[in-house]
């Protein structure tokens, strides 16, 4: 992007963020289907790191989701929209249209993604350093099954501690998924992530990045243009990161692959063997960066969930 366009985009973003107070400094938008076993941990963690509201879209769940969410809804922390027939991207754009003036920032993540700052800083505090940015791209750290065949007891954060070797995340061999080399595919996958956006700047949101109403640019934490899944990208996780527990146990991963994509209901079913090969690469390193923050949240030194407060 030309410097003058970047300058104009930054000026517009800053003006769109200059309102003294929004209803929420940071909200999260997510779509879910039968995530009852994981909702409480995911909500508690993000509430603990500073998320003030959750816009959740229910894709025809038939598990105990309502029971889990009831105390969160009662305290005004969660808004649930039934979304039984439409996919992920329309849900995201519904959220933008209806809440662009309620939240200073909206993060678009999934129920298997945990957004945080490795420094332990509160997320709204971190985002105060980026008020002139239209959208911040946060890179994934991809976690594998950690050797679990079936779902283990306890929180996801504690059960899954093996991830893709972060040294491989900056390898430049990825060729946009065309290679038959599974390591090339997974290396490129590690350069992906999700965005935190100034919703007043967004015309349309896709799965990972927005399109803007005016001049705007998606930047990473170092204010460099975010080049999603591109060769030569230097990935940085120092300020913000997303732990992406994509696989969980092998049984759960197999079920996810069979279920297909929530982004596109017409997409053919994924090839299980191919994904099993990729999953094996997601266990190369031990990573417990998130653990001290989670321990503080559990102990109540940051925040407690509504269920714990009652």
mmCIF file of C-alpha atoms in Angstrom:
data_model
loop_
_atom_site.group_PDB
_atom_site.id
_atom_site.type_symbol
_atom_site.label_atom_id
_atom_site.label_comp_id
_atom_site.label_asym_id
_atom_site.label_seq_id
_atom_site.Cartn_x
_atom_site.Cartn_y
_atom_site.Cartn_z
ATOM 1 C CA UNK A 1 0.000 0.000 0.000
ATOM 2 C CA UNK A 2 1.285 3.450 -0.900
ATOM 3 C CA UNK A 3 2.404 5.559 2.093
ATOM 4 C CA UNK A 4 -0.187 8.273 1.445
ATOM 5 C CA UNK A 5 -3.017 5.710 1.427
ATOM 6 C CA UNK A 6 -1.687 4.158 4.632
ATOM 7 C CA UNK A 7 -1.511 7.606 6.233
ATOM 8 C CA UNK A 8 -5.094 8.410 5.222
ATOM 9 C CA UNK A 9 -6.292 5.022 6.454
ATOM 10 C CA UNK A 10 -4.612 5.549 9.815
ATOM 11 C CA UNK A 11 -6.140 9.013 10.150
ATOM 12 C CA UNK A 12 -9.634 7.689 9.386
ATOM 13 C CA UNK A 13 -9.211 4.766 11.796
ATOM 14 C CA UNK A 14 -8.089 7.099 14.572
ATOM 15 C CA UNK A 15 -11.100 9.371 13.994
ATOM 16 C CA UNK A 16 -13.449 6.391 13.996
ATOM 17 C CA UNK A 17 -11.972 5.302 17.329
ATOM 18 C CA UNK A 18 -11.890 8.692 19.035
ATOM 19 C CA UNK A 19 -15.293 8.368 20.730
ATOM 20 C CA UNK A 20 -14.602 8.733 24.449
ATOM 21 C CA UNK A 21 -16.550 5.682 25.539
ATOM 22 C CA UNK A 22 -18.101 2.719 23.798
ATOM 23 C CA UNK A 23 -20.449 0.244 25.405
ATOM 24 C CA UNK A 24 -17.627 -2.298 25.070
ATOM 25 C CA UNK A 25 -13.928 -1.655 24.597
ATOM 26 C CA UNK A 26 -13.484 -5.170 23.200
ATOM 27 C CA UNK A 27 -16.083 -7.702 22.095
ATOM 28 C CA UNK A 28 -15.714 -11.109 20.481
ATOM 29 C CA UNK A 29 -17.844 -12.548 17.700
ATOM 30 C CA UNK A 30 -17.992 -16.325 17.185
ATOM 31 C CA UNK A 31 -20.249 -18.971 15.692
ATOM 32 C CA UNK A 32 -20.684 -22.291 17.481
ATOM 33 C CA UNK A 33 -22.272 -25.698 17.039
ATOM 34 C CA UNK A 34 -22.408 -28.235 19.883
ATOM 35 C CA UNK A 35 -19.553 -26.672 21.845
ATOM 36 C CA UNK A 36 -21.208 -27.180 25.240
ATOM 37 C CA UNK A 37 -18.188 -28.940 26.792
ATOM 38 C CA UNK A 38 -15.900 -26.050 25.857
ATOM 39 C CA UNK A 39 -17.979 -22.877 26.169
ATOM 40 C CA UNK A 40 -17.365 -22.220 29.871
ATOM 41 C CA UNK A 41 -13.570 -22.443 29.644
ATOM 42 C CA UNK A 42 -13.442 -20.343 26.473
ATOM 43 C CA UNK A 43 -15.695 -17.626 27.904
ATOM 44 C CA UNK A 44 -13.949 -17.590 31.283
ATOM 45 C CA UNK A 45 -10.540 -17.230 29.681
ATOM 46 C CA UNK A 46 -11.509 -14.382 27.371
ATOM 47 C CA UNK A 47 -13.483 -12.611 30.079
ATOM 48 C CA UNK A 48 -10.364 -12.865 32.202
ATOM 49 C CA UNK A 49 -8.149 -11.202 29.595
ATOM 50 C CA UNK A 50 -10.500 -8.258 29.114
ATOM 51 C CA UNK A 51 -13.234 -9.186 26.634
ATOM 52 C CA UNK A 52 -16.355 -7.329 27.768
ATOM 53 C CA UNK A 53 -19.029 -8.911 25.577
ATOM 54 C CA UNK A 54 -19.547 -11.969 23.397
ATOM 55 C CA UNK A 55 -21.729 -11.944 20.277
ATOM 56 C CA UNK A 56 -22.367 -15.651 19.739
ATOM 57 C CA UNK A 57 -24.163 -17.230 16.790
ATOM 58 C CA UNK A 58 -25.755 -20.620 17.438
ATOM 59 C CA UNK A 59 -25.621 -22.972 14.461
ATOM 60 C CA UNK A 60 -28.459 -25.344 15.453
ATOM 61 C CA UNK A 61 -26.726 -26.805 18.506
ATOM 62 C CA UNK A 62 -28.534 -29.648 20.256
ATOM 63 C CA UNK A 63 -26.287 -30.069 23.303
ATOM 64 C CA UNK A 64 -26.305 -28.268 26.690
ATOM 65 C CA UNK A 65 -25.195 -24.889 25.311
ATOM 66 C CA UNK A 66 -28.215 -23.016 26.748
ATOM 67 C CA UNK A 67 -27.537 -24.255 30.268
ATOM 68 C CA UNK A 68 -23.884 -23.210 30.046
ATOM 69 C CA UNK A 69 -24.635 -19.769 28.644
ATOM 70 C CA UNK A 70 -27.604 -18.917 30.885
ATOM 71 C CA UNK A 71 -25.595 -17.164 33.672
ATOM 72 C CA UNK A 72 -23.534 -15.275 31.106
ATOM 73 C CA UNK A 73 -26.655 -14.091 29.285
ATOM 74 C CA UNK A 74 -28.352 -13.138 32.553
ATOM 75 C CA UNK A 75 -25.432 -10.879 33.479
ATOM 76 C CA UNK A 76 -25.456 -9.197 30.077
ATOM 77 C CA UNK A 77 -22.112 -10.609 28.956
ATOM 78 C CA UNK A 78 -23.363 -12.791 26.089
ATOM 79 C CA UNK A 79 -25.787 -12.143 23.246
ATOM 80 C CA UNK A 80 -26.923 -15.255 21.353
ATOM 81 C CA UNK A 81 -28.348 -15.113 17.839
ATOM 82 C CA UNK A 82 -29.846 -18.276 16.356
ATOM 83 C CA UNK A 83 -28.095 -18.947 13.057
ATOM 84 C CA UNK A 84 -29.270 -22.386 11.906
ATOM 85 C CA UNK A 85 -29.144 -22.133 8.129
ATOM 86 C CA UNK A 86 -26.376 -19.694 7.256
ATOM 87 C CA UNK A 87 -22.611 -20.040 7.419
ATOM 88 C CA UNK A 88 -19.820 -18.273 9.270
ATOM 89 C CA UNK A 89 -19.134 -15.267 7.049
ATOM 90 C CA UNK A 90 -22.783 -14.058 6.964
ATOM 91 C CA UNK A 91 -22.832 -14.300 10.766
ATOM 92 C CA UNK A 92 -19.718 -12.148 11.020
ATOM 93 C CA UNK A 93 -21.187 -9.514 8.745
ATOM 94 C CA UNK A 94 -24.482 -9.520 10.641
ATOM 95 C CA UNK A 95 -22.448 -8.781 13.759
ATOM 96 C CA UNK A 96 -20.616 -5.899 12.058
ATOM 97 C CA UNK A 97 -23.840 -4.330 10.784
ATOM 98 C CA UNK A 98 -25.612 -4.518 14.131
ATOM 99 C CA UNK A 99 -22.800 -3.682 16.541
ATOM 100 C CA UNK A 100 -20.359 -1.397 14.763
ATOM 101 C CA UNK A 101 -21.101 1.497 17.124
ATOM 102 C CA UNK A 102 -21.302 -0.562 20.313
ATOM 103 C CA UNK A 103 -17.729 -1.867 20.506
ATOM 104 C CA UNK A 104 -14.460 -0.059 19.946
ATOM 105 C CA UNK A 105 -12.928 -3.346 18.774
ATOM 106 C CA UNK A 106 -14.412 -6.688 17.715
ATOM 107 C CA UNK A 107 -12.280 -9.831 17.490
ATOM 108 C CA UNK A 108 -13.478 -12.614 15.196
ATOM 109 C CA UNK A 109 -12.332 -15.982 16.489
ATOM 110 C CA UNK A 110 -13.579 -19.552 16.853
ATOM 111 C CA UNK A 111 -14.309 -21.649 19.928
ATOM 112 C CA UNK A 112 -11.008 -23.506 19.507
ATOM 113 C CA UNK A 113 -9.010 -20.256 19.470
ATOM 114 C CA UNK A 114 -7.732 -18.440 22.562
ATOM 115 C CA UNK A 115 -6.661 -14.823 22.049
ATOM 116 C CA UNK A 116 -4.262 -13.225 24.525
ATOM 117 C CA UNK A 117 -1.083 -11.241 25.097
ATOM 118 C CA UNK A 118 1.918 -13.358 26.178
ATOM 119 C CA UNK A 119 2.970 -10.403 28.328
ATOM 120 C CA UNK A 120 -0.122 -10.944 30.487
ATOM 121 C CA UNK A 121 -1.488 -7.480 29.702
ATOM 122 C CA UNK A 122 -5.217 -6.912 29.519
ATOM 123 C CA UNK A 123 -6.304 -6.979 25.860
ATOM 124 C CA UNK A 124 -8.038 -3.557 25.862
ATOM 125 C CA UNK A 125 -4.829 -2.119 27.320
ATOM 126 C CA UNK A 126 -2.793 -3.657 24.484
ATOM 127 C CA UNK A 127 -5.224 -2.345 21.883
ATOM 128 C CA UNK A 128 -4.829 1.219 23.119
ATOM 129 C CA UNK A 129 -1.485 1.150 21.309
ATOM 130 C CA UNK A 130 -3.278 0.604 17.970
ATOM 131 C CA UNK A 131 -6.106 3.158 17.881
ATOM 132 C CA UNK A 132 -4.922 4.404 14.472
ATOM 133 C CA UNK A 133 -5.055 0.887 12.964
ATOM 134 C CA UNK A 134 -8.134 -0.345 11.096
ATOM 135 C CA UNK A 135 -7.495 -4.026 11.855
ATOM 136 C CA UNK A 136 -4.813 -6.017 13.665
ATOM 137 C CA UNK A 137 -3.930 -9.476 12.379
ATOM 138 C CA UNK A 138 -3.035 -11.951 15.132
ATOM 139 C CA UNK A 139 -1.116 -15.071 14.140
ATOM 140 C CA UNK A 140 -2.023 -18.573 15.214
ATOM 141 C CA UNK A 141 0.086 -20.972 17.204
ATOM 142 C CA UNK A 142 -1.241 -24.351 16.061
ATOM 143 C CA UNK A 143 -1.687 -27.102 18.646
ATOM 144 C CA UNK A 144 -2.043 -30.823 17.991
ATOM 145 C CA UNK A 145 -3.552 -33.714 19.909
ATOM 146 C CA UNK A 146 -0.645 -33.900 22.395
ATOM 147 C CA UNK A 147 -0.986 -37.668 22.130
ATOM 148 C CA UNK A 148 -4.641 -37.846 23.227
ATOM 149 C CA UNK A 149 -6.721 -40.403 21.340
ATOM 150 C CA UNK A 150 -9.930 -39.549 23.220
ATOM 151 C CA UNK A 151 -11.037 -36.350 24.921
ATOM 152 C CA UNK A 152 -9.050 -35.938 28.170
ATOM 153 C CA UNK A 153 -10.438 -34.668 31.438
ATOM 154 C CA UNK A 154 -9.823 -31.039 32.364
ATOM 155 C CA UNK A 155 -9.438 -27.758 30.484
ATOM 156 C CA UNK A 156 -8.224 -27.588 26.894
ATOM 157 C CA UNK A 157 -5.461 -25.185 27.925
ATOM 158 C CA UNK A 158 -4.016 -27.731 30.339
ATOM 159 C CA UNK A 159 -4.554 -30.862 28.239
ATOM 160 C CA UNK A 160 -3.008 -29.686 24.968
ATOM 161 C CA UNK A 161 0.521 -28.330 25.249
ATOM 162 C CA UNK A 162 2.199 -29.628 22.068
ATOM 163 C CA UNK A 163 2.258 -27.315 19.053
ATOM 164 C CA UNK A 164 3.868 -26.856 15.661
ATOM 165 C CA UNK A 165 7.535 -26.063 16.119
ATOM 166 C CA UNK A 166 7.544 -22.260 16.114
ATOM 167 C CA UNK A 167 10.932 -22.236 14.392
ATOM 168 C CA UNK A 168 9.155 -23.774 11.398
ATOM 169 C CA UNK A 169 6.546 -21.041 11.347
ATOM 170 C CA UNK A 170 8.953 -18.635 9.661
ATOM 171 C CA UNK A 171 10.089 -21.141 7.013
ATOM 172 C CA UNK A 172 9.412 -19.708 3.542
ATOM 173 C CA UNK A 173 8.667 -22.936 1.662
ATOM 174 C CA UNK A 174 4.889 -22.623 1.615
ATOM 175 C CA UNK A 175 3.411 -22.394 -1.876
ATOM 176 C CA UNK A 176 -0.230 -21.527 -1.203
ATOM 177 C CA UNK A 177 -1.306 -25.109 -0.582
ATOM 178 C CA UNK A 178 -0.392 -26.491 -4.016
ATOM 179 C CA UNK A 179 2.552 -28.581 -2.860
ATOM 180 C CA UNK A 180 2.075 -32.253 -2.072
ATOM 181 C CA UNK A 181 4.604 -31.852 0.750
ATOM 182 C CA UNK A 182 2.551 -31.819 3.950
ATOM 183 C CA UNK A 183 5.245 -29.840 5.762
ATOM 184 C CA UNK A 184 4.876 -27.038 3.212
ATOM 185 C CA UNK A 185 1.128 -26.901 3.802
ATOM 186 C CA UNK A 186 1.360 -26.856 7.580
ATOM 187 C CA UNK A 187 4.162 -24.296 7.544
ATOM 188 C CA UNK A 188 1.956 -21.959 5.530
ATOM 189 C CA UNK A 189 -1.039 -22.706 7.744
ATOM 190 C CA UNK A 190 1.027 -21.445 10.676
ATOM 191 C CA UNK A 191 1.229 -18.054 8.977
ATOM 192 C CA UNK A 192 -2.515 -17.683 9.223
ATOM 193 C CA UNK A 193 -4.603 -16.161 11.985
ATOM 194 C CA UNK A 194 -7.571 -13.921 12.715
ATOM 195 C CA UNK A 195 -8.270 -10.197 12.987
ATOM 196 C CA UNK A 196 -9.325 -7.690 15.618
ATOM 197 C CA UNK A 197 -11.112 -4.886 13.792
ATOM 198 C CA UNK A 198 -12.370 -1.363 14.215
ATOM 199 C CA UNK A 199 -15.917 -2.237 13.062
ATOM 200 C CA UNK A 200 -16.665 1.284 11.879
ATOM 201 C CA UNK A 201 -14.007 0.825 9.191
ATOM 202 C CA UNK A 202 -15.289 -2.503 7.881
ATOM 203 C CA UNK A 203 -17.426 -2.974 4.771
ATOM 204 C CA UNK A 204 -17.316 -6.775 4.826
ATOM 205 C CA UNK A 205 -15.555 -9.381 6.941
ATOM 206 C CA UNK A 206 -14.296 -12.659 5.519
ATOM 207 C CA UNK A 207 -13.080 -15.610 7.587
ATOM 208 C CA UNK A 208 -9.710 -14.101 8.462
ATOM 209 C CA UNK A 209 -9.598 -10.467 7.294
ATOM 210 C CA UNK A 210 -11.903 -7.514 6.582
ATOM 211 C CA UNK A 211 -12.572 -5.412 3.511
ATOM 212 C CA UNK A 212 -12.743 -1.725 4.356
ATOM 213 C CA UNK A 213 -15.229 1.054 3.674
ATOM 214 C CA UNK A 214 -12.398 3.531 3.260
ATOM 215 C CA UNK A 215 -8.633 3.401 3.001
ATOM 216 C CA UNK A 216 -7.557 0.875 5.579
ATOM 217 C CA UNK A 217 -4.990 -1.831 6.049
ATOM 218 C CA UNK A 218 -4.653 -4.984 8.109
ATOM 219 C CA UNK A 219 -1.411 -4.746 10.087
ATOM 220 C CA UNK A 220 0.336 -7.197 12.377
ATOM 221 C CA UNK A 221 1.467 -6.397 15.917
ATOM 222 C CA UNK A 222 4.617 -4.735 14.537
ATOM 223 C CA UNK A 223 2.552 -2.524 12.204
ATOM 224 C CA UNK A 224 3.672 -4.413 9.125
ATOM 225 C CA UNK A 225 1.142 -5.331 6.407
ATOM 226 C CA UNK A 226 -0.297 -8.744 7.270
ATOM 227 C CA UNK A 227 0.416 -11.143 4.423
ATOM 228 C CA UNK A 228 -1.762 -14.127 5.192
ATOM 229 C CA UNK A 229 -0.237 -17.517 4.267
ATOM 230 C CA UNK A 230 2.400 -15.812 2.120
ATOM 231 C CA UNK A 231 5.965 -16.985 1.602
ATOM 232 C CA UNK A 232 8.659 -15.024 3.387
ATOM 233 C CA UNK A 233 6.421 -13.795 6.200
ATOM 234 C CA UNK A 234 8.144 -13.229 9.527
ATOM 235 C CA UNK A 235 5.619 -14.249 12.151
ATOM 236 C CA UNK A 236 5.580 -12.427 15.489
ATOM 237 C CA UNK A 237 3.742 -13.563 18.634
ATOM 238 C CA UNK A 238 5.294 -11.256 21.236
ATOM 239 C CA UNK A 239 2.414 -8.796 21.728
ATOM 240 C CA UNK A 240 -0.645 -10.802 20.672
ATOM 241 C CA UNK A 241 -1.192 -14.425 19.754
ATOM 242 C CA UNK A 242 -3.924 -16.983 19.269
ATOM 243 C CA UNK A 243 -3.524 -20.497 20.586
ATOM 244 C CA UNK A 244 -5.430 -22.506 17.997
ATOM 245 C CA UNK A 245 -6.415 -25.895 19.409
ATOM 246 C CA UNK A 246 -7.487 -27.121 16.006
ATOM 247 C CA UNK A 247 -7.110 -30.864 16.494
ATOM 248 C CA UNK A 248 -7.856 -31.555 20.166
ATOM 249 C CA UNK A 249 -8.011 -35.354 20.600
ATOM 250 C CA UNK A 250 -7.717 -37.581 17.532
ATOM 251 C CA UNK A 251 -11.318 -38.741 17.958
ATOM 252 C CA UNK A 252 -12.556 -35.139 18.029
ATOM 253 C CA UNK A 253 -10.397 -34.231 15.045
ATOM 254 C CA UNK A 254 -11.842 -37.137 13.070
ATOM 255 C CA UNK A 255 -15.354 -35.918 13.879
ATOM 256 C CA UNK A 256 -14.460 -32.358 12.847
ATOM 257 C CA UNK A 257 -13.051 -33.523 9.506
ATOM 258 C CA UNK A 258 -16.181 -35.593 8.835
ATOM 259 C CA UNK A 259 -18.425 -32.635 9.691
ATOM 260 C CA UNK A 260 -16.855 -30.424 7.017
ATOM 261 C CA UNK A 261 -16.408 -26.675 6.870
ATOM 262 C CA UNK A 262 -18.663 -24.238 8.684
ATOM 263 C CA UNK A 263 -17.423 -21.566 6.262
ATOM 264 C CA UNK A 264 -18.862 -23.271 3.205
ATOM 265 C CA UNK A 265 -21.554 -25.911 3.564
ATOM 266 C CA UNK A 266 -21.111 -26.983 -0.064
ATOM 267 C CA UNK A 267 -17.395 -27.690 0.269
ATOM 268 C CA UNK A 268 -16.532 -31.395 -0.183
ATOM 269 C CA UNK A 269 -15.707 -33.361 2.956
ATOM 270 C CA UNK A 270 -12.084 -33.164 4.006
ATOM 271 C CA UNK A 271 -9.691 -36.050 3.395
ATOM 272 C CA UNK A 272 -9.146 -37.674 6.797
ATOM 273 C CA UNK A 273 -5.789 -39.285 6.015
ATOM 274 C CA UNK A 274 -4.383 -35.993 4.780
ATOM 275 C CA UNK A 275 -5.425 -34.239 7.975
ATOM 276 C CA UNK A 276 -4.000 -37.010 10.152
ATOM 277 C CA UNK A 277 -0.654 -36.500 8.415
ATOM 278 C CA UNK A 278 -0.846 -32.778 9.068
ATOM 279 C CA UNK A 279 -1.878 -33.271 12.687
ATOM 280 C CA UNK A 280 1.290 -35.236 13.423
ATOM 281 C CA UNK A 281 3.307 -32.115 12.606
ATOM 282 C CA UNK A 282 1.380 -30.077 15.181
ATOM 283 C CA UNK A 283 3.091 -31.768 18.129
ATOM 284 C CA UNK A 284 6.701 -30.730 17.533
ATOM 285 C CA UNK A 285 7.223 -28.409 20.507
ATOM 286 C CA UNK A 286 6.069 -28.069 24.091
ATOM 287 C CA UNK A 287 4.452 -24.674 24.666
ATOM 288 C CA UNK A 288 2.948 -23.511 27.965
ATOM 289 C CA UNK A 289 3.068 -19.761 27.319
ATOM 290 C CA UNK A 290 -0.623 -19.407 28.133
ATOM 291 C CA UNK A 291 -0.444 -21.329 31.411
ATOM 292 C CA UNK A 292 0.577 -18.559 33.892
ATOM 293 C CA UNK A 293 -2.234 -16.355 32.594
ATOM 294 C CA UNK A 294 -4.735 -19.200 32.866
ATOM 295 C CA UNK A 295 -3.575 -19.963 36.413
ATOM 296 C CA UNK A 296 -4.204 -16.329 37.401
ATOM 297 C CA UNK A 297 -7.670 -16.403 35.848
ATOM 298 C CA UNK A 298 -8.593 -19.652 37.608
ATOM 299 C CA UNK A 299 -7.396 -18.339 40.953
ATOM 300 C CA UNK A 300 -9.601 -15.255 40.588
ATOM 301 C CA UNK A 301 -6.713 -12.791 40.527
ATOM 302 C CA UNK A 302 -7.947 -11.450 37.174
ATOM 303 C CA UNK A 303 -11.662 -12.239 36.991
ATOM 304 C CA UNK A 304 -14.187 -14.976 37.612
ATOM 305 C CA UNK A 305 -16.931 -16.323 35.415
ATOM 306 C CA UNK A 306 -20.558 -15.480 36.250
ATOM 307 C CA UNK A 307 -21.098 -19.050 37.423
ATOM 308 C CA UNK A 308 -18.220 -18.747 39.891
ATOM 309 C CA UNK A 309 -19.404 -15.350 41.113
ATOM 310 C CA UNK A 310 -22.833 -16.622 42.122
#
